[in-house]
Coordinates of C-alpha atoms in Angstrom, one line a residue:
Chain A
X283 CA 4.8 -4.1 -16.5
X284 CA 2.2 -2.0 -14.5
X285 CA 3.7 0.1 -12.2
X286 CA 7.2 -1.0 -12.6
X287 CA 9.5 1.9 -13.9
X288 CA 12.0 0.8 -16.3
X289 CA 15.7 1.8 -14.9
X290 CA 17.2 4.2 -17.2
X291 CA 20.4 2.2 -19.3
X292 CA 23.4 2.7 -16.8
X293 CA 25.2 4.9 -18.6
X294 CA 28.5 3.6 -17.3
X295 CA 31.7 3.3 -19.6
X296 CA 31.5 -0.6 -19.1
X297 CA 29.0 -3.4 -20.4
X298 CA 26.7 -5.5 -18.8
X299 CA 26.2 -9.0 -20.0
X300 CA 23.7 -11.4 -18.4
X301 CA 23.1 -15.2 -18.5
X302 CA 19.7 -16.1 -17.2
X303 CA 17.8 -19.5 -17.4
X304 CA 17.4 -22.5 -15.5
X305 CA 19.7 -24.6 -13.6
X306 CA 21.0 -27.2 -16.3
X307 CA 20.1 -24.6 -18.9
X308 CA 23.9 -24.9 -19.5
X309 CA 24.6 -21.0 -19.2
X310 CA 26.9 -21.3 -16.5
X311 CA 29.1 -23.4 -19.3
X312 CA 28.2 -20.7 -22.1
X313 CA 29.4 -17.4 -19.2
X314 CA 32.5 -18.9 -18.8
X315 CA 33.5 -19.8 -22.6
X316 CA 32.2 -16.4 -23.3
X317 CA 34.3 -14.7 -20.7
X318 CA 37.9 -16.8 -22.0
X319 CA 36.8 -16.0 -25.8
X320 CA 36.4 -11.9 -24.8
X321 CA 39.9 -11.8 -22.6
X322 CA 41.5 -13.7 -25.5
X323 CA 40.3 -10.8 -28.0
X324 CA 42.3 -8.6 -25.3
X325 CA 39.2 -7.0 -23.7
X326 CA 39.2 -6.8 -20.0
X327 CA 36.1 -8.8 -18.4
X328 CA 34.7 -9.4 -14.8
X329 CA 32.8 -12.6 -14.3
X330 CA 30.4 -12.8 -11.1
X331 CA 28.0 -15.5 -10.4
X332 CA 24.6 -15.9 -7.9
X333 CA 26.2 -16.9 -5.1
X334 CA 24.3 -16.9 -1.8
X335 CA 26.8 -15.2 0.6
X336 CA 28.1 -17.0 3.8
X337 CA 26.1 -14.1 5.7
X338 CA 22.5 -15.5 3.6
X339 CA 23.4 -18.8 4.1
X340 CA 23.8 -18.7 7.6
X341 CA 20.4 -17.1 7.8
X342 CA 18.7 -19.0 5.5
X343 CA 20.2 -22.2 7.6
X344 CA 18.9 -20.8 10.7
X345 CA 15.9 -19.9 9.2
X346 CA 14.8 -23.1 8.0
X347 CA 15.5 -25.1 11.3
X348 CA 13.3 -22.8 13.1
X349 CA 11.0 -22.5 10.0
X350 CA 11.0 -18.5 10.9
X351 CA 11.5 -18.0 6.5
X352 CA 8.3 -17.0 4.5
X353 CA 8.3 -16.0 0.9
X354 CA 9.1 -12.1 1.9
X355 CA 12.0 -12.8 4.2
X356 CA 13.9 -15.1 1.6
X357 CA 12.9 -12.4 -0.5
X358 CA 14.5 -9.8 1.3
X359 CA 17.5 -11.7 2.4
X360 CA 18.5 -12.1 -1.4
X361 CA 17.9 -8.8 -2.3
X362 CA 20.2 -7.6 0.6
X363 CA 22.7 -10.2 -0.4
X364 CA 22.6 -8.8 -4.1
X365 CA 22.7 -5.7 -3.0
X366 CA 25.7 -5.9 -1.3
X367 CA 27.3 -7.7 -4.2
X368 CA 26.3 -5.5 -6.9
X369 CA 28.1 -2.4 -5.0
X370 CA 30.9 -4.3 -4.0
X371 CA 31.7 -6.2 -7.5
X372 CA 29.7 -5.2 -10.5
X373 CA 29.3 -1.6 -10.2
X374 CA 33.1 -1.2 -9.6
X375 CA 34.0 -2.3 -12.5
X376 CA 31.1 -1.4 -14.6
X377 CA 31.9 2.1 -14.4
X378 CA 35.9 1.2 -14.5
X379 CA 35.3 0.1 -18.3
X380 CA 34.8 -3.4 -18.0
X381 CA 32.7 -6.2 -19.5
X382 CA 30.9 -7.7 -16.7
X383 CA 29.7 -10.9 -17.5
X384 CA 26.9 -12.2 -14.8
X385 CA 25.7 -15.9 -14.1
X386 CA 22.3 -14.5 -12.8
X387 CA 21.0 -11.1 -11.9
X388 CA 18.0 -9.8 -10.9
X389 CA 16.0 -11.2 -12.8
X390 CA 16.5 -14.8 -11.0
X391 CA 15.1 -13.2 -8.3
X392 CA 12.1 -11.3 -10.1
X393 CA 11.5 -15.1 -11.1
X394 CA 11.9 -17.0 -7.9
X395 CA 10.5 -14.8 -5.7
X396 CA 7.2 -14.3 -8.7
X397 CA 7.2 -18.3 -8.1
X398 CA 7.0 -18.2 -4.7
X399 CA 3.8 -15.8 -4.5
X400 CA 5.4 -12.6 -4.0
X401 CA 4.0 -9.5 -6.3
X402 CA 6.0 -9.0 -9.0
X403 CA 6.3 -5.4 -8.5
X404 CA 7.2 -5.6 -5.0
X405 CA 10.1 -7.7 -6.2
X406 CA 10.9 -5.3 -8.8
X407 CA 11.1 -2.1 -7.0
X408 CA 13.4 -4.2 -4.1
X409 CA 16.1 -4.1 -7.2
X410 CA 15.3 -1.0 -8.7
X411 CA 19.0 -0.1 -7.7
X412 CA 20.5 -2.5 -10.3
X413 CA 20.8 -1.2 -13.7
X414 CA 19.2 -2.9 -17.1
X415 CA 21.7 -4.8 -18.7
X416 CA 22.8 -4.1 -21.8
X417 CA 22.4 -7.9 -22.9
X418 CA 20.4 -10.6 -21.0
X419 CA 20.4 -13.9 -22.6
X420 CA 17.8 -16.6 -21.9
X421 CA 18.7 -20.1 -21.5
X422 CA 15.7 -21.7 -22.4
X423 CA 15.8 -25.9 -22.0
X424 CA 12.8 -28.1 -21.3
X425 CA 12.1 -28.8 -17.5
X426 CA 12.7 -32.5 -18.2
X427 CA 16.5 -31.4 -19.5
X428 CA 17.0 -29.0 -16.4
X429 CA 16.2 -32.0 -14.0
X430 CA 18.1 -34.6 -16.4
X431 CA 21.3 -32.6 -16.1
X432 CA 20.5 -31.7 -12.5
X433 CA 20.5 -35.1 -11.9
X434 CA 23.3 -36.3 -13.9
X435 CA 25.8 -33.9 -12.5
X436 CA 24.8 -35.5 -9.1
X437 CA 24.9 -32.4 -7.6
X438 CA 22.3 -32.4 -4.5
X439 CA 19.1 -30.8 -5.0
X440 CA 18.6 -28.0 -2.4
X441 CA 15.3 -27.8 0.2
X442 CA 14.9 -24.1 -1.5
X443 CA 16.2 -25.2 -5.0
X444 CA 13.4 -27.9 -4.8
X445 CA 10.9 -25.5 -3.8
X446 CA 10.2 -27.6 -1.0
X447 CA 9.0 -24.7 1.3
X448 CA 6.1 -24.5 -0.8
X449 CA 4.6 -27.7 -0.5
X450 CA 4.1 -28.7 -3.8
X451 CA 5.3 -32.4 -3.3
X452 CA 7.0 -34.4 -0.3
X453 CA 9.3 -36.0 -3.0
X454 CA 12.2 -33.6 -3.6
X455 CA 13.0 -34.7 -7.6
X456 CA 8.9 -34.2 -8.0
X457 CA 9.0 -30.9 -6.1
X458 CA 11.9 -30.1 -8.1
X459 CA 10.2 -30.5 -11.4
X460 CA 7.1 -28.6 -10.4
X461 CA 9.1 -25.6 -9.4
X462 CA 11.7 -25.6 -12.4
X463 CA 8.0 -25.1 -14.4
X464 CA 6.8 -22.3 -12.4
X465 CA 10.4 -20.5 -12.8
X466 CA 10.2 -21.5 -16.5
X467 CA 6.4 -19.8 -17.1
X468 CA 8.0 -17.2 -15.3
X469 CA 10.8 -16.5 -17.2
X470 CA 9.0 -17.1 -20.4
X471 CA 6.8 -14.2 -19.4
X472 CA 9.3 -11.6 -18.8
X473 CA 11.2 -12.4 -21.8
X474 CA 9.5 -10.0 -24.1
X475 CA 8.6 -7.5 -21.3
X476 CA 12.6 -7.2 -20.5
X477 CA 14.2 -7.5 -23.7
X478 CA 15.4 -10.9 -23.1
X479 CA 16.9 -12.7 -26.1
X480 CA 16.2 -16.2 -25.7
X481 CA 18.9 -18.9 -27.0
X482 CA 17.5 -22.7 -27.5
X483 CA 20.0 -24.4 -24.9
X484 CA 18.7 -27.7 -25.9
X485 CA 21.3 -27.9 -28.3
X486 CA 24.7 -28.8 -29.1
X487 CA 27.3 -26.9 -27.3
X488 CA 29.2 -25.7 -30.0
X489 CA 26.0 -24.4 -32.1
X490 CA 24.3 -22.2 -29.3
X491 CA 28.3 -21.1 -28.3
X492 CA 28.1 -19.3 -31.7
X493 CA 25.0 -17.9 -31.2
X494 CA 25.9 -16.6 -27.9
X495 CA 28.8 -14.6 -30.0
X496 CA 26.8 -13.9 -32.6
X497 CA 24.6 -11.8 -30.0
X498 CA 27.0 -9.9 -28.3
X499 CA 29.4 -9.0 -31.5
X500 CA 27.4 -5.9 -31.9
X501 CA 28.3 -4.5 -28.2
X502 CA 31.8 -4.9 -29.2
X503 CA 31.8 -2.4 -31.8
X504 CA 34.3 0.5 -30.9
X505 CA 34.8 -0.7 -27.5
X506 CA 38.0 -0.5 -26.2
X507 CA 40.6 -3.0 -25.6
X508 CA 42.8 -2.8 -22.8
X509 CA 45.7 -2.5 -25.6
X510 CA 44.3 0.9 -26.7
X511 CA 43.6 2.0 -23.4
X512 CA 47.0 1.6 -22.1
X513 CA 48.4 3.1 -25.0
X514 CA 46.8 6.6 -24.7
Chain B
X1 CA -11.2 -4.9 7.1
X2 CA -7.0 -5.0 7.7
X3 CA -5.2 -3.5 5.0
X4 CA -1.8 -3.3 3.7
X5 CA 0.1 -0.1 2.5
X6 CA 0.8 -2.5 -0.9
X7 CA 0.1 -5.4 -2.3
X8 CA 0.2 -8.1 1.0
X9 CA 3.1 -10.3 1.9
X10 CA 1.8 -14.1 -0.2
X11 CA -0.1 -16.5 2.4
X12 CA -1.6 -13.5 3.8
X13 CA -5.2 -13.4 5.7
X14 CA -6.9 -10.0 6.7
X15 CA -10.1 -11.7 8.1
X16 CA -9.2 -13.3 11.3
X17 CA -6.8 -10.5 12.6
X18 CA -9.1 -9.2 14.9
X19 CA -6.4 -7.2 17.4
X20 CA -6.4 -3.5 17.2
X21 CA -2.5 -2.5 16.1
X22 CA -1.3 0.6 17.9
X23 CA 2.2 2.4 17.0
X24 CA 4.0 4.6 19.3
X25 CA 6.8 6.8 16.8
X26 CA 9.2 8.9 18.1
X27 CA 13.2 9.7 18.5
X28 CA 15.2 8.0 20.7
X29 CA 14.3 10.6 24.3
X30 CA 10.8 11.4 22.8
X31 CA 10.2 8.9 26.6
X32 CA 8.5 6.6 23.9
X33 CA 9.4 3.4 26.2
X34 CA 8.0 4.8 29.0
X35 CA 4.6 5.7 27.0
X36 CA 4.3 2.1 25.5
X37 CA 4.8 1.0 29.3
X38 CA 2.6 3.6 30.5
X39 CA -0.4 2.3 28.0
X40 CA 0.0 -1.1 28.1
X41 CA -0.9 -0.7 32.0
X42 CA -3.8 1.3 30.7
X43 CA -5.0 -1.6 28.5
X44 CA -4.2 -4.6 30.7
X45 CA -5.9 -3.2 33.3
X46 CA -9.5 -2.8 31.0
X47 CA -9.3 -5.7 29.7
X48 CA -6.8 -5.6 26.3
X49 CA -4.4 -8.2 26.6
X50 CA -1.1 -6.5 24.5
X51 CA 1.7 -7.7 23.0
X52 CA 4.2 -5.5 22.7
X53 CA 6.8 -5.3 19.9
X54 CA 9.3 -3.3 18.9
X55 CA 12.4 -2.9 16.0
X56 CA 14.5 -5.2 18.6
X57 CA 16.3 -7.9 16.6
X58 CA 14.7 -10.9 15.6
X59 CA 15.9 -13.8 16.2
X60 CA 16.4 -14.8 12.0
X61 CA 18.5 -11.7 10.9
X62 CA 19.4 -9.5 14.4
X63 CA 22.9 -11.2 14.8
X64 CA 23.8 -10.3 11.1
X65 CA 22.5 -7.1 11.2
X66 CA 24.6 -6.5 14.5
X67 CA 27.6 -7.8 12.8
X68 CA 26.8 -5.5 9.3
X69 CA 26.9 -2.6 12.0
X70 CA 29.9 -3.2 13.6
X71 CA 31.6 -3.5 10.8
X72 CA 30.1 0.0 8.8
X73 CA 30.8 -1.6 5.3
X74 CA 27.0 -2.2 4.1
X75 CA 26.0 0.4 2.3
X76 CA 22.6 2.3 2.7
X77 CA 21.0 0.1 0.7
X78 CA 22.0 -2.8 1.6
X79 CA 21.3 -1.9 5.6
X80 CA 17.6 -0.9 4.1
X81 CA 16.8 -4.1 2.9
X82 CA 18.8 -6.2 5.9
X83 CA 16.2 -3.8 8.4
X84 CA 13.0 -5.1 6.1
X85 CA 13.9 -8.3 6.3
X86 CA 14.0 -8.4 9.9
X87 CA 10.7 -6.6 10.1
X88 CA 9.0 -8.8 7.9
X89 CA 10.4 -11.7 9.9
X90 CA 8.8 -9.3 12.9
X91 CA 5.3 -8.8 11.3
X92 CA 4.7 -12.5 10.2
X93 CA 6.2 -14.4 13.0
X94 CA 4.6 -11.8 16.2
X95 CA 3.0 -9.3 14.8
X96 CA 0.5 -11.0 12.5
X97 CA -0.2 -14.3 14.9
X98 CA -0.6 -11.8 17.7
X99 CA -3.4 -10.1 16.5
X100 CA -4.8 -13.1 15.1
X101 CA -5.2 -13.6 18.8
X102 CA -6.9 -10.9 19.1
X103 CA -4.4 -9.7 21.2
X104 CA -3.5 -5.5 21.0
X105 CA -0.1 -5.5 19.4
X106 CA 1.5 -2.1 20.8
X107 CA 4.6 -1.1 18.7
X108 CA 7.4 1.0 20.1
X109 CA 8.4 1.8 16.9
X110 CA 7.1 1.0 12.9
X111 CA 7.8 0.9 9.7
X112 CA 8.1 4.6 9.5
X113 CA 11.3 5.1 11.7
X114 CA 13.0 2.4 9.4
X115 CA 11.2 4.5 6.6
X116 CA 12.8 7.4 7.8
X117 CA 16.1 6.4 8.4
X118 CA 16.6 5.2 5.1
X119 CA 15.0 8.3 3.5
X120 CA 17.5 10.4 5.2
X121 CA 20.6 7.8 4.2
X122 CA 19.6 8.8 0.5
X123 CA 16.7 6.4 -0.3
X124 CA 13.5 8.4 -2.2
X125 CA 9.9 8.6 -0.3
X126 CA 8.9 6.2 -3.3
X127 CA 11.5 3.1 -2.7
X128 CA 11.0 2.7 0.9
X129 CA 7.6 3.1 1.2
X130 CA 7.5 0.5 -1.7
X131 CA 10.0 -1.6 0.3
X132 CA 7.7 -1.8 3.4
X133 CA 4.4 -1.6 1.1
X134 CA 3.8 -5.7 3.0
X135 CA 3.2 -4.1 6.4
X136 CA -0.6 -3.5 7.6
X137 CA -2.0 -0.4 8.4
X138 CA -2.1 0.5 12.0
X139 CA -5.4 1.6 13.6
X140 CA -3.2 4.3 15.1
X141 CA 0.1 5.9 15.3
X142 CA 1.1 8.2 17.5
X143 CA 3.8 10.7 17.6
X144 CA 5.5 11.4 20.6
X145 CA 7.1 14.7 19.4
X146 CA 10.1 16.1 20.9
X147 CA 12.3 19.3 20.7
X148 CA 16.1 17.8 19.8
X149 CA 17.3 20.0 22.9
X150 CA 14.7 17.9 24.7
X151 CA 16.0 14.4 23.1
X152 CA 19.7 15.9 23.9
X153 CA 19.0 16.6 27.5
X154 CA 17.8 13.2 28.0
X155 CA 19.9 11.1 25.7
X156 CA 22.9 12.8 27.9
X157 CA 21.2 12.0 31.3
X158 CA 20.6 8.3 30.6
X159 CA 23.7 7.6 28.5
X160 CA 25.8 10.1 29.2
X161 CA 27.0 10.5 25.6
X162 CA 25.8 10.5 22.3
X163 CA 25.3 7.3 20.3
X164 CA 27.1 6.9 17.3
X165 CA 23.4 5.4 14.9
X166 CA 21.4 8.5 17.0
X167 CA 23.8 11.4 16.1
X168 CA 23.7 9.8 12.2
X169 CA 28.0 9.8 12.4
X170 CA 27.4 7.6 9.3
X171 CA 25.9 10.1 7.6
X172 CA 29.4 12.3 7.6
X173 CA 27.5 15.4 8.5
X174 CA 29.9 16.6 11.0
X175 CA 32.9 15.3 12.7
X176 CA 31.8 16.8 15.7
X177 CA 29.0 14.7 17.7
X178 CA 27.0 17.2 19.2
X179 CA 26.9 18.9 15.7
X180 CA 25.7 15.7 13.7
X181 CA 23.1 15.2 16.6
X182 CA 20.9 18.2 15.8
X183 CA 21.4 17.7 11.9
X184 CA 20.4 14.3 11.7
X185 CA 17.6 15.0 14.0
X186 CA 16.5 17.4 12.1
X187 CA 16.0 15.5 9.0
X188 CA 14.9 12.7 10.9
X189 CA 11.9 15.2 12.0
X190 CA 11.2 17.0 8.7
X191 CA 10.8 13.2 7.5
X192 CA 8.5 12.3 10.5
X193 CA 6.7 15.8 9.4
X194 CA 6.0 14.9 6.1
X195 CA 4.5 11.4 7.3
X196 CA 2.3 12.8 9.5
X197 CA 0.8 14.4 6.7
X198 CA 0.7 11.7 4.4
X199 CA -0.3 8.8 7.0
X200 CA -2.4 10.7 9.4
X201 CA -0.7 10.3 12.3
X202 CA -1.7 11.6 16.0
X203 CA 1.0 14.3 17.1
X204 CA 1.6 14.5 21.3
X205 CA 3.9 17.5 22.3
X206 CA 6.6 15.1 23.9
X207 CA 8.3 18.0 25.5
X208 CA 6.2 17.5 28.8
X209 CA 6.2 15.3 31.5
X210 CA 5.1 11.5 31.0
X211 CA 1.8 11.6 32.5
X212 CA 0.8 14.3 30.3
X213 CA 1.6 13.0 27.4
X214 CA 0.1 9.7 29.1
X215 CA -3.2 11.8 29.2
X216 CA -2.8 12.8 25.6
X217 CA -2.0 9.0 23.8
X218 CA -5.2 7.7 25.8
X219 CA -7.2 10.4 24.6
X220 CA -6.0 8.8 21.1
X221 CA -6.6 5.2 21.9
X222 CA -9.6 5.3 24.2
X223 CA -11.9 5.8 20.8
X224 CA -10.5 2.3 19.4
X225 CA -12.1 0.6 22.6
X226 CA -15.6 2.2 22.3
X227 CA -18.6 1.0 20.8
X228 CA -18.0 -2.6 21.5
X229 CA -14.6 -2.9 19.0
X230 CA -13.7 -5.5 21.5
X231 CA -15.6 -8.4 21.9
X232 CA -13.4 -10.0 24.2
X233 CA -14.7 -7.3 26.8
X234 CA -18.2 -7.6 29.0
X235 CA -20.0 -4.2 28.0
X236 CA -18.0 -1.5 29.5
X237 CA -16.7 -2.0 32.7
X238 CA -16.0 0.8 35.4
X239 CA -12.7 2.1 34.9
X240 CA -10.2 2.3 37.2
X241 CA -7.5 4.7 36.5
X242 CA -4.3 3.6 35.2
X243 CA -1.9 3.0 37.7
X244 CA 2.1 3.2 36.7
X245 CA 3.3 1.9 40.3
X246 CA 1.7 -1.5 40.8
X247 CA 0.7 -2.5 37.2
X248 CA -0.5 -6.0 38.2
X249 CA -3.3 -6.4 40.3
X250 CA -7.0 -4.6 40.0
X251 CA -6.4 -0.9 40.7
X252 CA -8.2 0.3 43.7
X253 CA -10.1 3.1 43.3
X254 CA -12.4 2.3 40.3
X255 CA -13.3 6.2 39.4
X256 CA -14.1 6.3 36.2
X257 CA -12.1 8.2 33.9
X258 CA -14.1 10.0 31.7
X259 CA -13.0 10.4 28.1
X260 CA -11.6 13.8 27.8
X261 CA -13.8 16.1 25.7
X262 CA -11.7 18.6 24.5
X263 CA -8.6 17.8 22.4
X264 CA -5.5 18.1 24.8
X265 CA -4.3 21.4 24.5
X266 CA -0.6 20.9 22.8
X267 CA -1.4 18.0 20.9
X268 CA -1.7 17.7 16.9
X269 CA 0.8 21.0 16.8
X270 CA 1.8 21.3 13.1
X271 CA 5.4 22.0 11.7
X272 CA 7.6 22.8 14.6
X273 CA 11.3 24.5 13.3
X274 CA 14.2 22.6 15.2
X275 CA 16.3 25.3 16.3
X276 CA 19.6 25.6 14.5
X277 CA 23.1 23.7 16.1
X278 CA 25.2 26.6 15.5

């Protein structure tokens, strides 16, 4: 990407695993099977997901019923709520030695925020204090399966998840599914320009489950379990 | 043409912002409130109608932020990013409709004192001017520059302390107040040196008394007014000389004051050394 410097590799004694994809993808099913599949092998992990803190959420609510949020606020607001998390729970235990296993990263941002007409590279240098992973896996699914699932789990559909501050549609599900594709073009672009490797998640749970372990065998190689580590 | 240091914040609209932006910089004591007062008179009273704004909370992140401070656990990062947002709520909900107005937004206070403050908490030239690369260029910014005995003297006389944010306590570079004062002002200037330089701004030797540093920001702003900038304005009118007093109301005596010819005498000084806190 033009004018975006790539982050050295962070050179901490941990590793760095990502999910990335969209909602319904199923990689919030695949981080947590991974995580009880490496602490079974007796490596210690550290699993942290996208959550919007109680202080963005607040804002964001106060925001939106004064309709004071543009693109670049919600923008900054969730680079100041990752931020905060990344210093407080990922770099931690990154450099402690552990396997951190994230649901989301920066990259959900370099997406959402691309979707919602920000530059790119503004976006980017905001998180130019997060480190590249050492893994990011793509969950690529159709939008029709994102909104199916989305659906299905009957979980609501947020104003922002919709898109709805955009105006693309005054019908949420419709507004849904024409933001899911922006996010998906999006995400299909960066995945060559940041390494990503991209797992079909239209698939059987058990089939992509094996790919995902497939892929992250090789980081495994001659790192140490917590065994070995409390014996020396 | 209104610019942006980067690439613009999305829905923005250069054409219709016809307001001239004017930025008054300086440390807390540089008697920067008292300028912005002092000018806005000046304006109102030819004719500018001004809106002024400042790095006051905003109403979408300013509780939060208080909170964040309270508290001393975000790190400089984090507080960075917190502060943009809250400009950019700043620049697109008053700034930007303002001088679509055509109004004169006067800032007490930019971009580059947030700039600044981060720099010295650790942040590189490149990231926050990157950060705030979705705020327009100013037509002006002025420094109101300041010795930091001067800014001690008064900070002392008003408060009768030290703040805790002014003397940079975070900053751990002395346990003792008075000591952290001059070494975070200090860097704090060296920072606001090197912008000069690279942003152009207009220097005013602070050190003196308001209405000669009054005498020296008009002398900087009058040139934005000329040559029919404004249309809102009927040719040029007689004016009458600022007055501090009584600012409502049609001054009295409508002398005209004439645009200084010469460039005040201490103003634009280059590099100044702060003296040492020993």
């Amino acid at each position: 990407m033009k004018g975006a410097p790539t982050p050295p590799p962070h050179g901490q004694a941990g590793r760095l695993i990502v999910f990335e994809g969209l909602d319904g993808s199923g990689k919030s099913t695949q981080a947590r099977l991974l995580v009880k599949w490496l602490q079974s092998q007796g490596y210690r992990v550290f699993f942290t997901e996208w959550n919007s803190s109680d202080m963005v959420s607040e804002v964001i609510r106060r925001g939106k019923k004064k309709n004071l949020l543009t693109p670049t606020t919600f923008s900054l607001l969730h680079a100041v709520d990752f931020a905060d998390r990344f210093e407080r729970q990922i770099a931690p235990p990154l450099r402690a030695g552990y396997i951190v296993v994230c649901d989301r990263y920066a990259y959900t941002a370099f997406v959402r925020d691309a979707s919602r007409g920000c530059d790119p590279d503004w976006v980017r240098s905001l998180y130019s204090f997060a480190p590249v992973p050492d893994k990011v896996l793509y969950f690529r699914v159709p939008v029709s399966t994102s909104l199916h699932r989305k659906i299905l789990s009957r979980q609501k559909i947020s104003y922002y998840e919709a898109g709805m501050d955009l105006g693309l549609s005054d019908d949420l599900n419709e507004s849904y599914e024409k933001f899911q594709t922006r996010l998906k073009r999006e995400y299909d672009r960066l995945a060559p320009i940041d390494r990503f490797v991209t797992i079909g998640a239209d698939r059987p749970v058990e089939e992509v489950l094996r790919q995902v372990r497939h892929e992250i065998r090789p980081l495994l190689i001659g790192f140490p379990k917590l065994e070995a580590l409390v014996r020396a | 043409m209104r610019k942006t240091y980067g690439s613009p914040p999305p829905g923005f609209s250069s054409e219709h912002l016809r307001g001239h932006l004017i930025v008054l910089e300086g440390a807390d004591g540089s008697g920067r409130t008292t300028e912005v007062a002092l000018l806005r008179d000046w304006l109102e009273i030819r004719g500018h109608p001004v809106v002024d704004t400042g790095l006051r909370r905003s109403t979408l992140v300013g509780p939060e932020i208080d909170r964040a401070k309270q508290g001393h656990t975000l790190s400089a990062t984090t507080m960075a990013l917190f502060y943009a947002a809250d400009f950019a709520d700043q620049l697109e909900n008053k700034i930007l409709p303002s001088l679509a107005a055509g109004s004169t937004v006067l800032a007490d206070r930019y971009v580059f004192t947030l700039m600044a403050r981060a720099v010295v908490r650790g942040a590189t030239r490149d990231w926050a001017s990157k950060l705030y690369g979705f705020a327009i260029v100013p037509d002006l910014t002025v420094f109101l520059d300041a010795r930091p005995e001067i800014l001690l003297h008064r900070a002392i006389g008003r408060y009768g302390s030290l703040d805790y944010w002014e003397s940079g306590m975070d900053l751990s570079l002395s346990r003792d107040r008075f000591e952290s004062f001059f070494r975070y002002q200090e860097r704090l200037h060296a920072e606001f040196e090197w912008m000069t330089e690279h942003y152009g701004f207009q220097v005013v030797n602070a050190d003196r008394d308001p209405t000669s540093v009054h005498k020296d920001v008009v002398h900087s702003v009058a040139p934005l007014y000329e040559d029919g900038h404004d249309a809102d304005v009927e040719s040029t009118p007689p004016r009458p000389r600022a007055s501090r007093a009584r600012p409502a109301g049609p001054a009295s005596s409508p002398t005209p004051a004439a645009p200084p010819t010469a460039p005040p005498d201490a103003a634009r000084r280059s590099a100044r050394r702060p003296p040492d806190a020993a």
